[in-house]
Backbone as ProteinMPNN parsed JSONL, in Angstrom:
{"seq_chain_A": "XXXXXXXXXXXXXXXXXXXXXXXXXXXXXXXXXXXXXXXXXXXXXXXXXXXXXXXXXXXXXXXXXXXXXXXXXXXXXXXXXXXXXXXXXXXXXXXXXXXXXXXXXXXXXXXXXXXXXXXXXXXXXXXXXXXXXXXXXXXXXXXXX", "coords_chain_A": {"N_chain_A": [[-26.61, 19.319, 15.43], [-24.375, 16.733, 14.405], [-24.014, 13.152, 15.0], [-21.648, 10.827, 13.731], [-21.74, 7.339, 12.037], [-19.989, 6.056, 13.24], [-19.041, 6.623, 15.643], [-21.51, 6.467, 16.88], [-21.49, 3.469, 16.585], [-19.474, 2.947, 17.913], [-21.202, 3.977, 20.445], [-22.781, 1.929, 20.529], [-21.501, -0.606, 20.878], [-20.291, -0.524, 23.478], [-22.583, -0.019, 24.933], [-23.51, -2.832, 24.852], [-21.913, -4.183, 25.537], [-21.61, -3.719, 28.26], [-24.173, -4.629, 28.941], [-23.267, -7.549, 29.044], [-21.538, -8.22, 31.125], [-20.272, -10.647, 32.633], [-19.116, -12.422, 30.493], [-17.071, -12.881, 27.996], [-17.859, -11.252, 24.846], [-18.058, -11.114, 21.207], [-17.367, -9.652, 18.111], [-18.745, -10.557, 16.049], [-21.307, -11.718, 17.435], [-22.395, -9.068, 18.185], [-22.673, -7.19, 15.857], [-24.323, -9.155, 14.616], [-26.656, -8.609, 16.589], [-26.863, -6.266, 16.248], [-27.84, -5.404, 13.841], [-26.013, -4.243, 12.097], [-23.146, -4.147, 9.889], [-20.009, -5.862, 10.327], [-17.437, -5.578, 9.405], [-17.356, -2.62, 10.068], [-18.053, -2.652, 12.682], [-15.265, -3.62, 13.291], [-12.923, -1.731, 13.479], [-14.205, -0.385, 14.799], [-14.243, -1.365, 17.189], [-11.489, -1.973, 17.359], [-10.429, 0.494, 17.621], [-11.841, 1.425, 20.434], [-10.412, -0.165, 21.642], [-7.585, 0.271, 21.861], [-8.078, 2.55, 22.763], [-8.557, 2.054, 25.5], [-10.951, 1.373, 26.612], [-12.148, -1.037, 25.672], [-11.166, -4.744, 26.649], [-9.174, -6.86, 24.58], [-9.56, -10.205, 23.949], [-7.196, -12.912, 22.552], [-7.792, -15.951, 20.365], [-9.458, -18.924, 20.161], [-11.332, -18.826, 21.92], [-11.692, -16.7, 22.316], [-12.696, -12.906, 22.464], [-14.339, -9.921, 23.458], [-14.276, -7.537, 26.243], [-15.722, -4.71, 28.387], [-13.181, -2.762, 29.862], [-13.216, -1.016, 31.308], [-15.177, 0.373, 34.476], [-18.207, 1.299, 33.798], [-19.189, 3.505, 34.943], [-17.302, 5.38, 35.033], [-17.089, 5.407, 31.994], [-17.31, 8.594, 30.156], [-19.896, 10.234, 28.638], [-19.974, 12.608, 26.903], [-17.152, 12.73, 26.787], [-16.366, 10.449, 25.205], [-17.661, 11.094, 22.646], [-15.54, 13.108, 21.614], [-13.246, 11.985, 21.138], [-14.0, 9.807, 19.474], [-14.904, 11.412, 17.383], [-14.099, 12.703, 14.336], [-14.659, 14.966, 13.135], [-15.273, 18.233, 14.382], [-16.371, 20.539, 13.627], [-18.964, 22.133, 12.777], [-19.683, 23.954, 11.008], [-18.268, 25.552, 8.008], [-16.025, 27.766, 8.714], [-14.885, 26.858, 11.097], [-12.851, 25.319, 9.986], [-9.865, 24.644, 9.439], [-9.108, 25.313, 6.734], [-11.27, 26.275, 5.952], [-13.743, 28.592, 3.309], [-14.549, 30.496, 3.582], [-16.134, 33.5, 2.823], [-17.2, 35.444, 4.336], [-16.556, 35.101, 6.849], [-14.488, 36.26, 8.386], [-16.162, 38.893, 9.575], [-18.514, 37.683, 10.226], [-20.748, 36.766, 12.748], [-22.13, 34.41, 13.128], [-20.18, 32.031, 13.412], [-19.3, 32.087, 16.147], [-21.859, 31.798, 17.352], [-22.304, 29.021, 16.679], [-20.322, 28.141, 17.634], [-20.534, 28.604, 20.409], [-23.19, 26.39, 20.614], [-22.396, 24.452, 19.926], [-20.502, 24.171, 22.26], [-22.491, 23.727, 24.349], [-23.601, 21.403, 23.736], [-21.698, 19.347, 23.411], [-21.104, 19.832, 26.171], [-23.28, 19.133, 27.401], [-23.189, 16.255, 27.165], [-21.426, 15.679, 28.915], [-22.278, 15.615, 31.351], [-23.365, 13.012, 31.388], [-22.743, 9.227, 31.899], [-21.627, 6.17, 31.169], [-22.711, 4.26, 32.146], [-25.377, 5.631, 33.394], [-26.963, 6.247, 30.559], [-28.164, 3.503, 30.697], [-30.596, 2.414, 32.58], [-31.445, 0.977, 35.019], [-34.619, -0.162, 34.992], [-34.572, -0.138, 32.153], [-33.338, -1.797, 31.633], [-34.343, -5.252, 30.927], [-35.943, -5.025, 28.385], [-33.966, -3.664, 26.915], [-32.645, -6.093, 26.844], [-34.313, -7.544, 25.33], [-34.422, -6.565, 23.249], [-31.844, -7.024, 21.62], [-31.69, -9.175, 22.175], [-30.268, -10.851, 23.704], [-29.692, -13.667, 25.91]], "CA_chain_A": [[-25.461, 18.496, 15.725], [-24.875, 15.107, 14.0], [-22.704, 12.201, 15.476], [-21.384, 10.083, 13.08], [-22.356, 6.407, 12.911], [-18.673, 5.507, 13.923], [-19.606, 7.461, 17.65], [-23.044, 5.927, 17.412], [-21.622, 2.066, 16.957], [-18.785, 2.836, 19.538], [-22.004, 3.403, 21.639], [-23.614, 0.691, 20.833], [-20.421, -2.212, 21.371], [-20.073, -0.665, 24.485], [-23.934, -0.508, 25.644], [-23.731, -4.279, 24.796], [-20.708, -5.108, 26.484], [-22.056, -3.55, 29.346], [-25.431, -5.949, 29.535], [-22.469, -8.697, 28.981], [-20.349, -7.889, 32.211], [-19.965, -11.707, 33.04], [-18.794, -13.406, 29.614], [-16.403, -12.334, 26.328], [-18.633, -11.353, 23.651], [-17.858, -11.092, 19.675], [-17.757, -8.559, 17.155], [-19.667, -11.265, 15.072], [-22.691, -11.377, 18.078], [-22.829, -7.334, 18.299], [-23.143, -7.134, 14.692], [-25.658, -9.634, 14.521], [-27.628, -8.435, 17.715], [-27.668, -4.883, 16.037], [-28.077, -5.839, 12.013], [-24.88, -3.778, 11.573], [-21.789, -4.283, 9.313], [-18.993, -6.616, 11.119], [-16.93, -4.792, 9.11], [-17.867, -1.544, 10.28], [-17.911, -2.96, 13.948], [-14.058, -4.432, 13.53], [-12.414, -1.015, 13.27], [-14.934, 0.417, 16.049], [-13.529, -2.402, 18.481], [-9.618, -1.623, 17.152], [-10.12, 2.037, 18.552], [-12.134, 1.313, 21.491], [-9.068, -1.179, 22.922], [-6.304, 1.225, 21.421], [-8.32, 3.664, 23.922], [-8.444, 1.356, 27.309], [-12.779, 1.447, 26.653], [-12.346, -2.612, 26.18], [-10.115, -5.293, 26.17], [-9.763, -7.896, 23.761], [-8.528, -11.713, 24.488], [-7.246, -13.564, 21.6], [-8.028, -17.25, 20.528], [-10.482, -19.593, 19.823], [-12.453, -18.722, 23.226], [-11.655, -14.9, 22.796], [-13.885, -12.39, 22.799], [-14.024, -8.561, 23.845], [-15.423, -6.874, 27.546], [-15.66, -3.968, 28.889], [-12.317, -2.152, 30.17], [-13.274, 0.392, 32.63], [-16.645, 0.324, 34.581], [-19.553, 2.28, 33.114], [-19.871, 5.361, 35.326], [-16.063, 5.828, 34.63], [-16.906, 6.121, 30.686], [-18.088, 9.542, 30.209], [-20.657, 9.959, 27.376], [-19.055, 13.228, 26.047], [-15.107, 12.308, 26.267], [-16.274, 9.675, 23.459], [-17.945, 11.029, 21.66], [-14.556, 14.536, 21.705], [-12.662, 10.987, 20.901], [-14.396, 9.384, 18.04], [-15.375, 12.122, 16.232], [-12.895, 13.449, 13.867], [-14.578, 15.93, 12.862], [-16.594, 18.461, 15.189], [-16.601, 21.216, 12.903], [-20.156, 22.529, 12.321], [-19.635, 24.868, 9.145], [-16.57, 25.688, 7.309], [-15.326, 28.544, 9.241], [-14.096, 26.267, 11.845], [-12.214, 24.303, 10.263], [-8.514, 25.547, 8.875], [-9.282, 24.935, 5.189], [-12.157, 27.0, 5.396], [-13.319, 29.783, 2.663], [-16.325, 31.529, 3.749], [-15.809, 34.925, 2.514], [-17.8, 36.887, 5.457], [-15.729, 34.19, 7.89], [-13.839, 37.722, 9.465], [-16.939, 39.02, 10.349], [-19.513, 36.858, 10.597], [-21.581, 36.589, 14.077], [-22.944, 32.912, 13.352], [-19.461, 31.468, 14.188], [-19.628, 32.652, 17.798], [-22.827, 31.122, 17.704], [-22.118, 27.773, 16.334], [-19.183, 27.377, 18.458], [-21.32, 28.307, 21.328], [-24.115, 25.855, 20.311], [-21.192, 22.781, 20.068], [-19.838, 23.904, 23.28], [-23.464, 23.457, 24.939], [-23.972, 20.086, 23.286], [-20.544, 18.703, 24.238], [-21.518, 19.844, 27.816], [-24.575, 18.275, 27.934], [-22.748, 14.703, 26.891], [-20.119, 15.875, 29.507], [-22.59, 15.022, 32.3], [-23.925, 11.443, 31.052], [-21.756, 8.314, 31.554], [-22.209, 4.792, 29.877], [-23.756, 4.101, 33.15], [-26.571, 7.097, 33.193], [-27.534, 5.766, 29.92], [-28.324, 2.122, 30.934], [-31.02, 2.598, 33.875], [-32.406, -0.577, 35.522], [-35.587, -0.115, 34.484], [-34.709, -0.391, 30.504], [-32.412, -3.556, 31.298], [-35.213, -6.389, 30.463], [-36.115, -4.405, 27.282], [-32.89, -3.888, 26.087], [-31.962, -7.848, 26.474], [-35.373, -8.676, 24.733], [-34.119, -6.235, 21.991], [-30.837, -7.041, 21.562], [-31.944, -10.698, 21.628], [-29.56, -11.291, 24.907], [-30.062, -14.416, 26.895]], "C_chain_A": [[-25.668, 17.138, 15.054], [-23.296, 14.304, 14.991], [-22.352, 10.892, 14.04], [-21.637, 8.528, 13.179], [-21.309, 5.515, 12.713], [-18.667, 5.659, 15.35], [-20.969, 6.687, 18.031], [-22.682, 3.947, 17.376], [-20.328, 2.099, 18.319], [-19.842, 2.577, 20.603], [-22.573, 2.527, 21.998], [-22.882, -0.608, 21.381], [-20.466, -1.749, 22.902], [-21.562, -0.192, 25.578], [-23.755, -2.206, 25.586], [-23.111, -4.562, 25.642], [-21.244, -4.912, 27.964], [-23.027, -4.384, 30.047], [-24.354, -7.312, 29.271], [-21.304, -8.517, 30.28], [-19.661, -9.511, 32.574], [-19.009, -12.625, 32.021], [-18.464, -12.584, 29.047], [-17.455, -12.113, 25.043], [-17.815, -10.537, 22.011], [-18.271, -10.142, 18.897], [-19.123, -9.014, 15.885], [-21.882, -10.854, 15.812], [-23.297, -9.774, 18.372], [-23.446, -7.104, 17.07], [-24.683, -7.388, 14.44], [-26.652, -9.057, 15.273], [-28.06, -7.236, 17.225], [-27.895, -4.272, 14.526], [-27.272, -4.881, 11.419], [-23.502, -4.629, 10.722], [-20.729, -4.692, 10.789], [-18.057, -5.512, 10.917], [-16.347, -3.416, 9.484], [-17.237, -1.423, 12.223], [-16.031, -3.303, 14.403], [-13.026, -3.088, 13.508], [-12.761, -0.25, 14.386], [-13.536, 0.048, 17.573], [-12.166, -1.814, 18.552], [-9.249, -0.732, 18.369], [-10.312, 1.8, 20.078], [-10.873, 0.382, 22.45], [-7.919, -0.367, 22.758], [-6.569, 2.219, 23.1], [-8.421, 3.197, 25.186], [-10.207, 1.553, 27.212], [-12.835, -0.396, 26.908], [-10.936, -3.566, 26.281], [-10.595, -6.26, 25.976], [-9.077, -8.858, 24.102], [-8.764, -12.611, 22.889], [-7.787, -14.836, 21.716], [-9.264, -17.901, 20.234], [-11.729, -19.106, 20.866], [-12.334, -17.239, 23.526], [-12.477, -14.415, 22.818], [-13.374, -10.792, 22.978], [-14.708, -8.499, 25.551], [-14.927, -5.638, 28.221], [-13.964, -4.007, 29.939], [-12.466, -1.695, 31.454], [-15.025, -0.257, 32.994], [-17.196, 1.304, 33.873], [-19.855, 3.585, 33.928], [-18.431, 5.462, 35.545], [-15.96, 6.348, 33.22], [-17.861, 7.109, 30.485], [-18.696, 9.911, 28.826], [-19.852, 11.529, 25.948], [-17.559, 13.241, 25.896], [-14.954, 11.45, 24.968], [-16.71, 9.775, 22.927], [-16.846, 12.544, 20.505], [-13.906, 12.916, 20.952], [-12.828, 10.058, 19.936], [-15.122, 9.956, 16.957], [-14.549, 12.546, 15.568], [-13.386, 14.417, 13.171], [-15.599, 17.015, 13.582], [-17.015, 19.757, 14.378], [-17.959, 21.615, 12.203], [-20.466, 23.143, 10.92], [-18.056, 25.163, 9.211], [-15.849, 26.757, 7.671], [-14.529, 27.902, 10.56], [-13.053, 25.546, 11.37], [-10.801, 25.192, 9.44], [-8.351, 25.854, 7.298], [-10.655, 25.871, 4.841], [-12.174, 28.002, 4.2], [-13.831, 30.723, 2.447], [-15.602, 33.059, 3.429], [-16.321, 35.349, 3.326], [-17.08, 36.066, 6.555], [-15.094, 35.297, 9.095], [-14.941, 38.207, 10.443], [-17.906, 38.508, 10.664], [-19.829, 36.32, 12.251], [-22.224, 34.899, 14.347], [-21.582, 31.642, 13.67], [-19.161, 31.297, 15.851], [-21.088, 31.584, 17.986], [-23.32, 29.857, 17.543], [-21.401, 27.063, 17.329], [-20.055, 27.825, 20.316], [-22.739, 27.186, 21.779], [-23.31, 24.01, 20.573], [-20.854, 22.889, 21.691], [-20.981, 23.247, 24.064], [-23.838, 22.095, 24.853], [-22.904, 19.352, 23.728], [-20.368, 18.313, 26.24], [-22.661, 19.588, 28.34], [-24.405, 16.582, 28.133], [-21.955, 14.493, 28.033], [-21.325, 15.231, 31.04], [-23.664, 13.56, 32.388], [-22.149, 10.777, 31.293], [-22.444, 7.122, 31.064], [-23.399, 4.409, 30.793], [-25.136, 4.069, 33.65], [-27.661, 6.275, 31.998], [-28.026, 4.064, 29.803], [-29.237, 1.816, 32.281], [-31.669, 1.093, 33.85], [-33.5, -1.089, 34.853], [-35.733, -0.52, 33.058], [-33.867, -1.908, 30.063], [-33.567, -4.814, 30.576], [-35.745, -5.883, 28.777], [-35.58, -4.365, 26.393], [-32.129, -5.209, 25.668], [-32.955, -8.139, 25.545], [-34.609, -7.935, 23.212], [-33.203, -6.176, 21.51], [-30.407, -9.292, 21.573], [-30.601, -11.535, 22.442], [-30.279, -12.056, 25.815], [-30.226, -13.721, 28.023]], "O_chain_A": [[-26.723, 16.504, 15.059], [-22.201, 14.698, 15.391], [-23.282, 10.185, 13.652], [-21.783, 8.156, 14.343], [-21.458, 4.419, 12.172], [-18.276, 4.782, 16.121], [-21.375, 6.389, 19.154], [-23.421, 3.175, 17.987], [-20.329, 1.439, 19.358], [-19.824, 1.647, 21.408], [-22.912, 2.163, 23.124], [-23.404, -1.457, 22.103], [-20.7, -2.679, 23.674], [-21.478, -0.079, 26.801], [-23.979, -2.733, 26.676], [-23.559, -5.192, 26.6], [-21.296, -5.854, 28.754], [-22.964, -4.791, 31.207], [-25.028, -8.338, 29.37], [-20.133, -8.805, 30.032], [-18.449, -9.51, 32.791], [-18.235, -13.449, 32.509], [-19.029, -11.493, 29.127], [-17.708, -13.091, 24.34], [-17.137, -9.509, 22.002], [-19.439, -9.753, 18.923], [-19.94, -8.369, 15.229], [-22.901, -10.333, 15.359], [-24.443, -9.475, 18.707], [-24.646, -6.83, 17.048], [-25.67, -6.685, 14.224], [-27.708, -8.927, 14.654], [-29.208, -6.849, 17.447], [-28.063, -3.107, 14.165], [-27.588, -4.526, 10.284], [-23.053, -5.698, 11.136], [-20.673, -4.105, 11.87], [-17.791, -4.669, 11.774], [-15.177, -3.085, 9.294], [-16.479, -0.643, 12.799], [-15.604, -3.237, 15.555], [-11.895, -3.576, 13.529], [-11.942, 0.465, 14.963], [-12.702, 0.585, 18.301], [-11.72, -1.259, 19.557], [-8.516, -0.817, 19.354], [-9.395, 1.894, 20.894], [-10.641, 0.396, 23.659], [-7.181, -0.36, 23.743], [-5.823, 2.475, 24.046], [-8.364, 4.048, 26.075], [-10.58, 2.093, 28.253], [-13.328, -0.973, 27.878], [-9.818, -3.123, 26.015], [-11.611, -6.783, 26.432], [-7.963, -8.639, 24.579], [-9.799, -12.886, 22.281], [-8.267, -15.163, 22.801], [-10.208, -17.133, 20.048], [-12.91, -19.062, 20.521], [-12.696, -16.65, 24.545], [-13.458, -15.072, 23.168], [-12.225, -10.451, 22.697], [-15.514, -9.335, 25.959], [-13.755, -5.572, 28.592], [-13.624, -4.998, 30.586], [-11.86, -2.023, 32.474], [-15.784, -0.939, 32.305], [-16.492, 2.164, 33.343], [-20.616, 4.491, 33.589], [-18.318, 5.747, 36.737], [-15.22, 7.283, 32.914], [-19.061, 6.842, 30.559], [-17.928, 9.877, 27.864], [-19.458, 11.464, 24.783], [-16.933, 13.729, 24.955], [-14.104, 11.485, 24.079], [-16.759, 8.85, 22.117], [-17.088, 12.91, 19.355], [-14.396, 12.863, 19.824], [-11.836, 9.463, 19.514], [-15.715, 9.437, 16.011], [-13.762, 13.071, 16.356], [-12.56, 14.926, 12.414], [-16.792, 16.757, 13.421], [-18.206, 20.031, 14.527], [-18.021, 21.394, 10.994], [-21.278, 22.837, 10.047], [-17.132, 25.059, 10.017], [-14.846, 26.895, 6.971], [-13.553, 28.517, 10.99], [-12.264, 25.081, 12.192], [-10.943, 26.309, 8.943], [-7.488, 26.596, 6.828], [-11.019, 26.13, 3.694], [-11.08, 28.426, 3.828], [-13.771, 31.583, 1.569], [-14.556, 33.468, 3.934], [-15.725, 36.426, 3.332], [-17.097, 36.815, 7.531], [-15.194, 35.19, 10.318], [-14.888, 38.088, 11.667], [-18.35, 38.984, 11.709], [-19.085, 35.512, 12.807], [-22.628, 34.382, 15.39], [-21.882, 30.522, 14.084], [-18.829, 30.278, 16.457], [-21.12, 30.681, 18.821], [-24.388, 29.46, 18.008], [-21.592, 25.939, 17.794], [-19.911, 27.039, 21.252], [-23.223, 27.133, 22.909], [-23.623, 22.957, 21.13], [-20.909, 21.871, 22.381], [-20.661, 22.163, 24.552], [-24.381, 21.57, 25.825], [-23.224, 18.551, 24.606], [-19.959, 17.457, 27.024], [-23.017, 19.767, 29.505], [-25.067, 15.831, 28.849], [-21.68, 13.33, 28.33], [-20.872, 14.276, 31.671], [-24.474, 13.248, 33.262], [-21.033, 11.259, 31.096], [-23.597, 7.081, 30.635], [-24.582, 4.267, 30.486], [-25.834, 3.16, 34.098], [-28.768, 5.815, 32.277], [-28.199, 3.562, 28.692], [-28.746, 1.031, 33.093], [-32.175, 0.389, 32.976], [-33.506, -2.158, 34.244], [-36.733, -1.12, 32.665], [-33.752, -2.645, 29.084], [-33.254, -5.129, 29.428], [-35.865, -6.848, 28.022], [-35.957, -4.71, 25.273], [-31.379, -5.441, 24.719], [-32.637, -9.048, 24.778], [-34.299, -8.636, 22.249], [-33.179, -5.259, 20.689], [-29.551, -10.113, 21.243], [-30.047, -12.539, 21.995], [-31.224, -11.609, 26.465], [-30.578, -14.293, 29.055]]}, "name": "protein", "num_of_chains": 1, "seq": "XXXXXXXXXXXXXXXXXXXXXXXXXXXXXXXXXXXXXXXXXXXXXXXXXXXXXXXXXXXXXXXXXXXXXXXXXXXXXXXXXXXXXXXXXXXXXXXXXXXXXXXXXXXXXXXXXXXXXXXXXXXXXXXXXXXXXXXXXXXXXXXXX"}
């Protein structure tokens, strides 16, 4: 399985936002905090508020924060939601052109292999992944007051 690292900075703005529950934080300070593309990050954000994950406040004193609480966002709904493509090999997808595609046995077993992985994400939330214990760790490494 791969996740794309459009699904992997969604996770990361909204791990941050999460150790930020009190104050608006910036696409500029995420970036920086995780030596990613702004760029990259400014399209993440778009989706994530399009989707009710954050909301953003314009203005000089704007900022982004968390939307929903954290054991409301479920770890596999976003990653069914910012993946656009889940398609393992080319018999899934409609454009395919596998010539043994009719009969072939390793589709069955691909698409059983995704379903398992989807339903393993299905019982994590943002929450799950953020235990007490890793909080002081994650501020030192994330370079959060």
């Amino acid at each position: 399985m791969h996740i794309t690292r459009y699904t992997d900075y969604s996770l990361r703005v909204l791990i941050y936002l999460s150790m930020q529950r009190d104050r608006l934080s910036t696409i500029q300070e995420i970036a920086d905090s995780y030596q990613i593309s702004k760029n990259h990050l400014m399209k993440v954000v778009h989706q994530l508020n399009k989707k009710g994950y954050i909301e953003t406040v314009r203005g000089k004193s704007g900022g982004m924060r968390l939307h929903r609480e954290p054991s409301t966002i479920n770890i596999g709904v976003l990653v069914r939601e910012t993946e656009q493509d889940l398609n393992l090999v080319e018999c899934f997808s409609s454009e395919g052109h596998c010539a043994i595609s009719p009969v072939c046995g390793l589709k069955g077993a691909f698409n059983h292999a995704l379903k398992a992985f989807l339903e393993a994400l299905d019982e994590y939330t943002l929450e799950d992944v953020l235990p007490d214990r890793h909080r002081p760790q994650l501020l030192r490494l994330l370079q959060i007051a």
